[in-house]
Amino acid sequence: MGDLRLPKAGTVEIVPSILSADFAQLADELAQVKAAGVKMVHLDVMDGHFVPNITIGPPVIAKLRKHSDLVFDSHLMISEPERYAEQFVEAGVNNLTFHIEVAKRPEWLIEKLHGWGCTAGITLNPGTPVDSIKEIAPLCDMVLVMTVEPGFGAQPMMPEAAKKVVQVREMVGPDIRVEVDGGINPETTPIVVGYGADTLVAGNAIFGVGDRKAAIEAIRKAALIRR
Ligand code: DX5
Ligand code: ZN
């Protein structure tokens, strides 16, 4: 199963989010984006409590793991990340990102994740100040800046939330990935890359269109435009 680790910082990675994929054909959807050259896929986990929507959990991820050698970048939009994290690692996620708004013992969880051989990400909602992650971010492998309110795909990027990437990049330096999630498409990509994001989650812009390869290419090209 190849090298299933978060790629080292220093490259721009496009990370398709399965939220807009056909959930009845997930293995095939993953194969399609893999063929288009991506290294990672973003798995959105929602509990109907932290966010007003419900998606998938460890059993589905464990089955998918058998069909894909993409790096599984999981985004846990759930209320008790400490309680469920180990199940996700056992199911085969390679990176686990949890929300600062609900984390009770973030340092403990990051240490556990590293011990289980999983990289750790911390994320914050559009309304959560960057200051809230200043102790935690340096311990992580990735910081995810939500550029929409979590819960649903295909929302427009919130420009003020995207600007937080500048502050986050300043805070973490060049060696920690800064991921953005929500409303990423060929038009918004140059903006967030200009702010310092290097890990671009895109759901609707990739799985919402017929030709996934062309969609990924368009974002890749847009990432080269400097604003
Ligand atoms: C939103 C999810 C995102 C979502 C992004 O709550 O965390 O990962 O799939 O979707 P788009 O790219 O469609 O805005
Ligand atoms: Zn997400």
Short mmCIF file of C-alpha atoms and ligand atoms in Angstrom, two decimals:
data_model
loop_
_atom_site.label_atom_id
_atom_site.label_comp_id
_atom_site.label_asym_id
_atom_site.label_seq_id
_atom_site.Cartn_x
_atom_site.Cartn_y
_atom_site.Cartn_z
CA MET A 1 0.00 0.00 0.00
CA GLY A 2 2.54 2.72 -0.99
CA ASP A 3 3.51 5.57 1.27
CA LEU A 4 0.35 6.45 3.15
CA ARG A 5 1.54 9.52 4.96
CA LEU A 6 0.61 13.15 4.74
CA PRO A 7 3.03 14.47 2.08
CA LYS A 8 5.75 16.63 3.62
CA ALA A 9 5.04 20.37 3.45
CA GLY A 10 6.49 22.16 0.45
CA THR A 11 4.14 21.02 -2.31
CA VAL A 12 0.63 22.11 -3.24
CA GLU A 13 -1.77 19.18 -2.87
CA ILE A 14 -5.31 19.03 -4.20
CA VAL A 15 -7.51 16.94 -1.95
CA PRO A 16 -10.90 15.88 -3.35
CA SER A 17 -13.64 15.81 -0.69
CA ILE A 18 -16.00 12.86 -1.03
CA LEU A 19 -18.91 14.91 0.30
CA SER A 20 -20.01 15.68 -3.26
CA ALA A 21 -19.16 12.21 -4.61
CA ASP A 22 -21.64 9.42 -5.34
CA PHE A 23 -21.74 7.68 -1.95
CA ALA A 24 -23.02 4.52 -3.62
CA GLN A 25 -19.86 4.33 -5.78
CA LEU A 26 -17.18 5.57 -3.44
CA ALA A 27 -14.47 3.07 -4.39
CA ASP A 28 -14.88 3.97 -8.05
CA GLU A 29 -14.93 7.69 -7.26
CA LEU A 30 -11.62 7.33 -5.39
CA ALA A 31 -10.11 5.39 -8.29
CA GLN A 32 -11.08 8.21 -10.66
CA VAL A 33 -9.34 10.94 -8.67
CA LYS A 34 -6.34 8.70 -8.08
CA ALA A 35 -6.04 8.26 -11.84
CA ALA A 36 -6.06 12.06 -12.12
CA GLY A 37 -2.89 12.15 -10.01
CA VAL A 38 -3.97 13.23 -6.52
CA LYS A 39 -2.22 11.72 -3.50
CA MET A 40 -4.89 12.33 -0.89
CA VAL A 41 -8.63 12.21 -0.42
CA HIS A 42 -10.63 14.16 2.18
CA LEU A 43 -13.15 12.16 4.21
CA ASP A 44 -15.79 14.34 5.85
CA VAL A 45 -17.20 12.81 9.02
CA MET A 46 -20.31 14.52 10.45
CA ASP A 47 -22.25 13.50 13.54
CA GLY A 48 -25.50 15.47 13.30
CA HIS A 49 -24.53 17.18 16.55
CA PHE A 50 -21.46 19.36 16.03
CA VAL A 51 -22.81 20.02 12.54
CA PRO A 52 -26.41 19.65 11.31
CA ASN A 53 -25.66 16.80 8.90
CA ILE A 54 -24.60 13.13 9.09
CA THR A 55 -22.20 11.34 6.75
CA ILE A 56 -19.98 8.32 7.32
CA GLY A 57 -18.06 6.66 10.13
CA PRO A 58 -15.35 4.06 10.72
CA PRO A 59 -17.14 1.05 9.14
CA VAL A 60 -17.40 2.74 5.74
CA ILE A 61 -13.82 4.01 5.94
CA ALA A 62 -12.53 0.53 6.84
CA LYS A 63 -14.21 -0.93 3.75
CA LEU A 64 -12.93 1.89 1.54
CA ARG A 65 -9.41 1.31 2.84
CA LYS A 66 -9.37 -2.06 1.05
CA HIS A 67 -10.10 -0.36 -2.27
CA SER A 68 -7.75 2.60 -2.21
CA ASP A 69 -4.14 3.48 -1.57
CA LEU A 70 -4.77 7.21 -1.41
CA VAL A 71 -3.77 9.00 1.79
CA PHE A 72 -6.97 9.24 3.85
CA ASP A 73 -7.27 12.78 5.21
CA SER A 74 -10.15 12.61 7.69
CA HIS A 75 -11.99 15.71 8.89
CA LEU A 76 -13.94 14.92 12.04
CA MET A 77 -16.84 17.32 12.43
CA ILE A 78 -17.91 15.55 15.60
CA SER A 79 -18.48 16.62 19.19
CA GLU A 80 -16.23 14.17 21.01
CA PRO A 81 -13.10 13.64 18.93
CA GLU A 82 -11.16 12.15 21.87
CA ARG A 83 -13.77 9.44 22.23
CA TYR A 84 -13.81 8.24 18.62
CA ALA A 85 -10.36 9.01 17.18
CA GLU A 86 -8.88 5.55 17.75
CA GLN A 87 -11.69 3.89 15.81
CA PHE A 88 -10.92 6.08 12.82
CA VAL A 89 -7.22 5.25 12.98
CA GLU A 90 -8.07 1.55 13.19
CA ALA A 91 -10.32 1.97 10.16
CA GLY A 92 -7.31 3.25 8.24
CA VAL A 93 -7.19 7.05 8.22
CA ASN A 94 -3.69 8.49 7.82
CA ASN A 95 -4.36 12.02 8.97
CA LEU A 96 -7.01 12.99 11.49
CA THR A 97 -8.17 16.59 11.82
CA PHE A 98 -10.43 17.63 14.70
CA HIS A 99 -12.11 20.88 15.73
CA ILE A 100 -10.67 23.15 18.43
CA GLU A 101 -14.23 24.25 19.36
CA VAL A 102 -15.04 20.83 20.84
CA ALA A 103 -11.62 19.43 21.80
CA LYS A 104 -11.32 18.90 25.54
CA ARG A 105 -7.81 17.47 25.58
CA PRO A 106 -6.19 18.49 22.29
CA GLU A 107 -2.55 17.93 23.36
CA TRP A 108 -3.44 14.47 24.63
CA LEU A 109 -5.19 13.60 21.38
CA ILE A 110 -2.31 14.81 19.20
CA GLU A 111 0.13 12.74 21.22
CA LYS A 112 -2.12 9.67 20.95
CA LEU A 113 -2.51 10.11 17.18
CA HIS A 114 1.25 10.33 16.72
CA GLY A 115 1.68 7.21 18.84
CA TRP A 116 -0.81 5.38 16.60
CA GLY A 117 1.19 6.42 13.51
CA CYS A 118 -1.36 8.98 12.35
CA THR A 119 -0.64 12.63 11.65
CA ALA A 120 -2.75 15.26 13.40
CA GLY A 121 -4.59 18.31 12.19
CA ILE A 122 -6.39 21.01 14.11
CA THR A 123 -9.18 23.02 12.53
CA LEU A 124 -11.24 26.07 13.33
CA ASN A 125 -14.58 27.37 12.15
CA PRO A 126 -14.90 30.70 10.31
CA GLY A 127 -15.99 32.45 13.53
CA THR A 128 -13.23 31.01 15.72
CA PRO A 129 -10.21 33.26 16.22
CA VAL A 130 -6.78 32.05 15.09
CA ASP A 131 -5.52 32.80 18.59
CA SER A 132 -7.47 29.80 19.90
CA ILE A 133 -5.01 27.38 18.24
CA LYS A 134 -1.76 29.12 19.06
CA GLU A 135 -0.60 26.53 21.63
CA ILE A 136 -1.89 23.55 19.65
CA ALA A 137 -0.94 24.40 16.04
CA PRO A 138 2.84 23.93 16.49
CA LEU A 139 2.20 20.37 17.74
CA CYS A 140 0.22 19.45 14.61
CA ASP A 141 1.18 18.34 11.12
CA MET A 142 -1.56 20.39 9.52
CA VAL A 143 -3.88 23.29 10.33
CA LEU A 144 -7.19 23.33 8.50
CA VAL A 145 -8.78 26.74 8.03
CA MET A 146 -12.51 26.32 7.38
CA THR A 147 -13.53 28.75 4.67
CA VAL A 148 -17.26 27.95 5.04
CA GLU A 149 -19.41 26.93 8.01
CA PRO A 150 -18.91 23.15 8.19
CA GLY A 151 -21.79 20.82 7.43
CA PHE A 152 -22.52 21.12 3.74
CA GLY A 153 -20.72 21.15 0.41
CA ALA A 154 -21.09 23.60 -2.47
CA GLN A 155 -21.16 26.78 -0.39
CA PRO A 156 -19.35 29.94 -1.50
CA MET A 157 -15.99 30.67 0.15
CA MET A 158 -16.16 33.24 2.97
CA PRO A 159 -13.46 35.82 2.12
CA GLU A 160 -12.87 36.92 5.74
CA ALA A 161 -12.43 33.33 6.88
CA ALA A 162 -9.97 32.69 4.04
CA LYS A 163 -7.85 35.65 5.15
CA LYS A 164 -7.13 33.84 8.41
CA VAL A 165 -4.74 31.66 6.38
CA VAL A 166 -2.25 34.56 6.41
CA GLN A 167 -2.20 34.61 10.22
CA VAL A 168 -2.05 30.82 10.45
CA ARG A 169 0.85 30.57 8.00
CA GLU A 170 2.72 33.21 9.99
CA MET A 171 2.05 31.24 13.16
CA VAL A 172 3.18 27.81 11.92
CA GLY A 173 5.99 28.64 9.48
CA PRO A 174 6.76 26.63 6.34
CA ASP A 175 6.90 23.08 7.74
CA ILE A 176 3.27 22.55 8.75
CA ARG A 177 0.62 22.17 6.09
CA VAL A 178 -2.13 24.78 5.92
CA GLU A 179 -5.29 23.30 4.44
CA VAL A 180 -8.37 25.19 3.29
CA ASP A 181 -11.83 23.69 3.01
CA GLY A 182 -14.99 25.19 1.55
CA GLY A 183 -15.70 26.89 -1.75
CA ILE A 184 -12.33 26.03 -3.30
CA ASN A 185 -12.45 26.15 -7.12
CA PRO A 186 -10.24 27.53 -9.93
CA GLU A 187 -11.39 31.10 -9.15
CA THR A 188 -10.74 31.03 -5.39
CA THR A 189 -7.56 28.91 -5.53
CA PRO A 190 -5.13 31.73 -6.43
CA ILE A 191 -6.45 33.76 -3.48
CA VAL A 192 -5.90 31.08 -0.82
CA VAL A 193 -2.57 29.95 -2.28
CA GLY A 194 -1.49 33.61 -2.22
CA TYR A 195 -2.39 33.71 1.49
CA GLY A 196 -0.17 30.68 2.12
CA ALA A 197 -2.41 27.61 1.84
CA ASP A 198 -0.75 24.52 0.35
CA THR A 199 -3.46 21.87 0.82
CA LEU A 200 -6.64 22.53 -1.12
CA VAL A 201 -9.80 20.57 -0.35
CA ALA A 202 -12.39 20.65 -3.10
CA GLY A 203 -15.67 18.77 -3.12
CA ASN A 204 -18.19 20.29 -5.46
CA ALA A 205 -15.56 21.65 -7.86
CA ILE A 206 -14.31 18.08 -8.48
CA PHE A 207 -17.11 15.59 -7.75
CA GLY A 208 -19.86 17.96 -8.84
CA VAL A 209 -18.69 17.87 -12.45
CA GLY A 210 -18.46 15.09 -15.02
CA ASP A 211 -14.77 15.26 -15.87
CA ARG A 212 -12.93 14.98 -12.54
CA LYS A 213 -9.53 14.91 -14.21
CA ALA A 214 -10.14 18.20 -16.02
CA ALA A 215 -11.51 19.71 -12.80
CA ILE A 216 -8.38 18.72 -10.86
CA GLU A 217 -6.16 20.04 -13.67
CA ALA A 218 -7.99 23.38 -13.60
CA ILE A 219 -7.36 23.78 -9.85
CA ARG A 220 -3.72 22.70 -10.29
CA LYS A 221 -3.23 25.34 -12.97
CA ALA A 222 -4.98 27.98 -10.88
CA ALA A 223 -2.62 27.25 -7.97
CA LEU A 224 0.27 28.45 -10.12
CA ILE A 225 -1.32 31.90 -10.58
CA ARG A 226 0.04 34.31 -7.97
CA ARG A 227 -2.17 37.06 -6.68
C1 DX5 B 1 -17.85 21.10 4.59
C2 DX5 B 1 -16.82 20.03 4.40
C3 DX5 B 1 -16.03 20.18 3.16
C4 DX5 B 1 -16.85 20.14 1.91
C5 DX5 B 1 -16.28 21.14 0.98
O1 DX5 B 1 -18.40 20.99 5.83
O2 DX5 B 1 -15.89 20.03 5.49
O3 DX5 B 1 -14.94 19.28 3.09
O4 DX5 B 1 -16.88 18.90 1.28
O5 DX5 B 1 -17.12 21.19 -0.10
P1 DX5 B 1 -17.00 22.23 -1.29
O6 DX5 B 1 -15.61 22.08 -1.88
O7 DX5 B 1 -18.08 21.78 -2.17
O8 DX5 B 1 -17.20 23.61 -0.73
ZN ZN B 2 -13.94 18.92 5.21
#
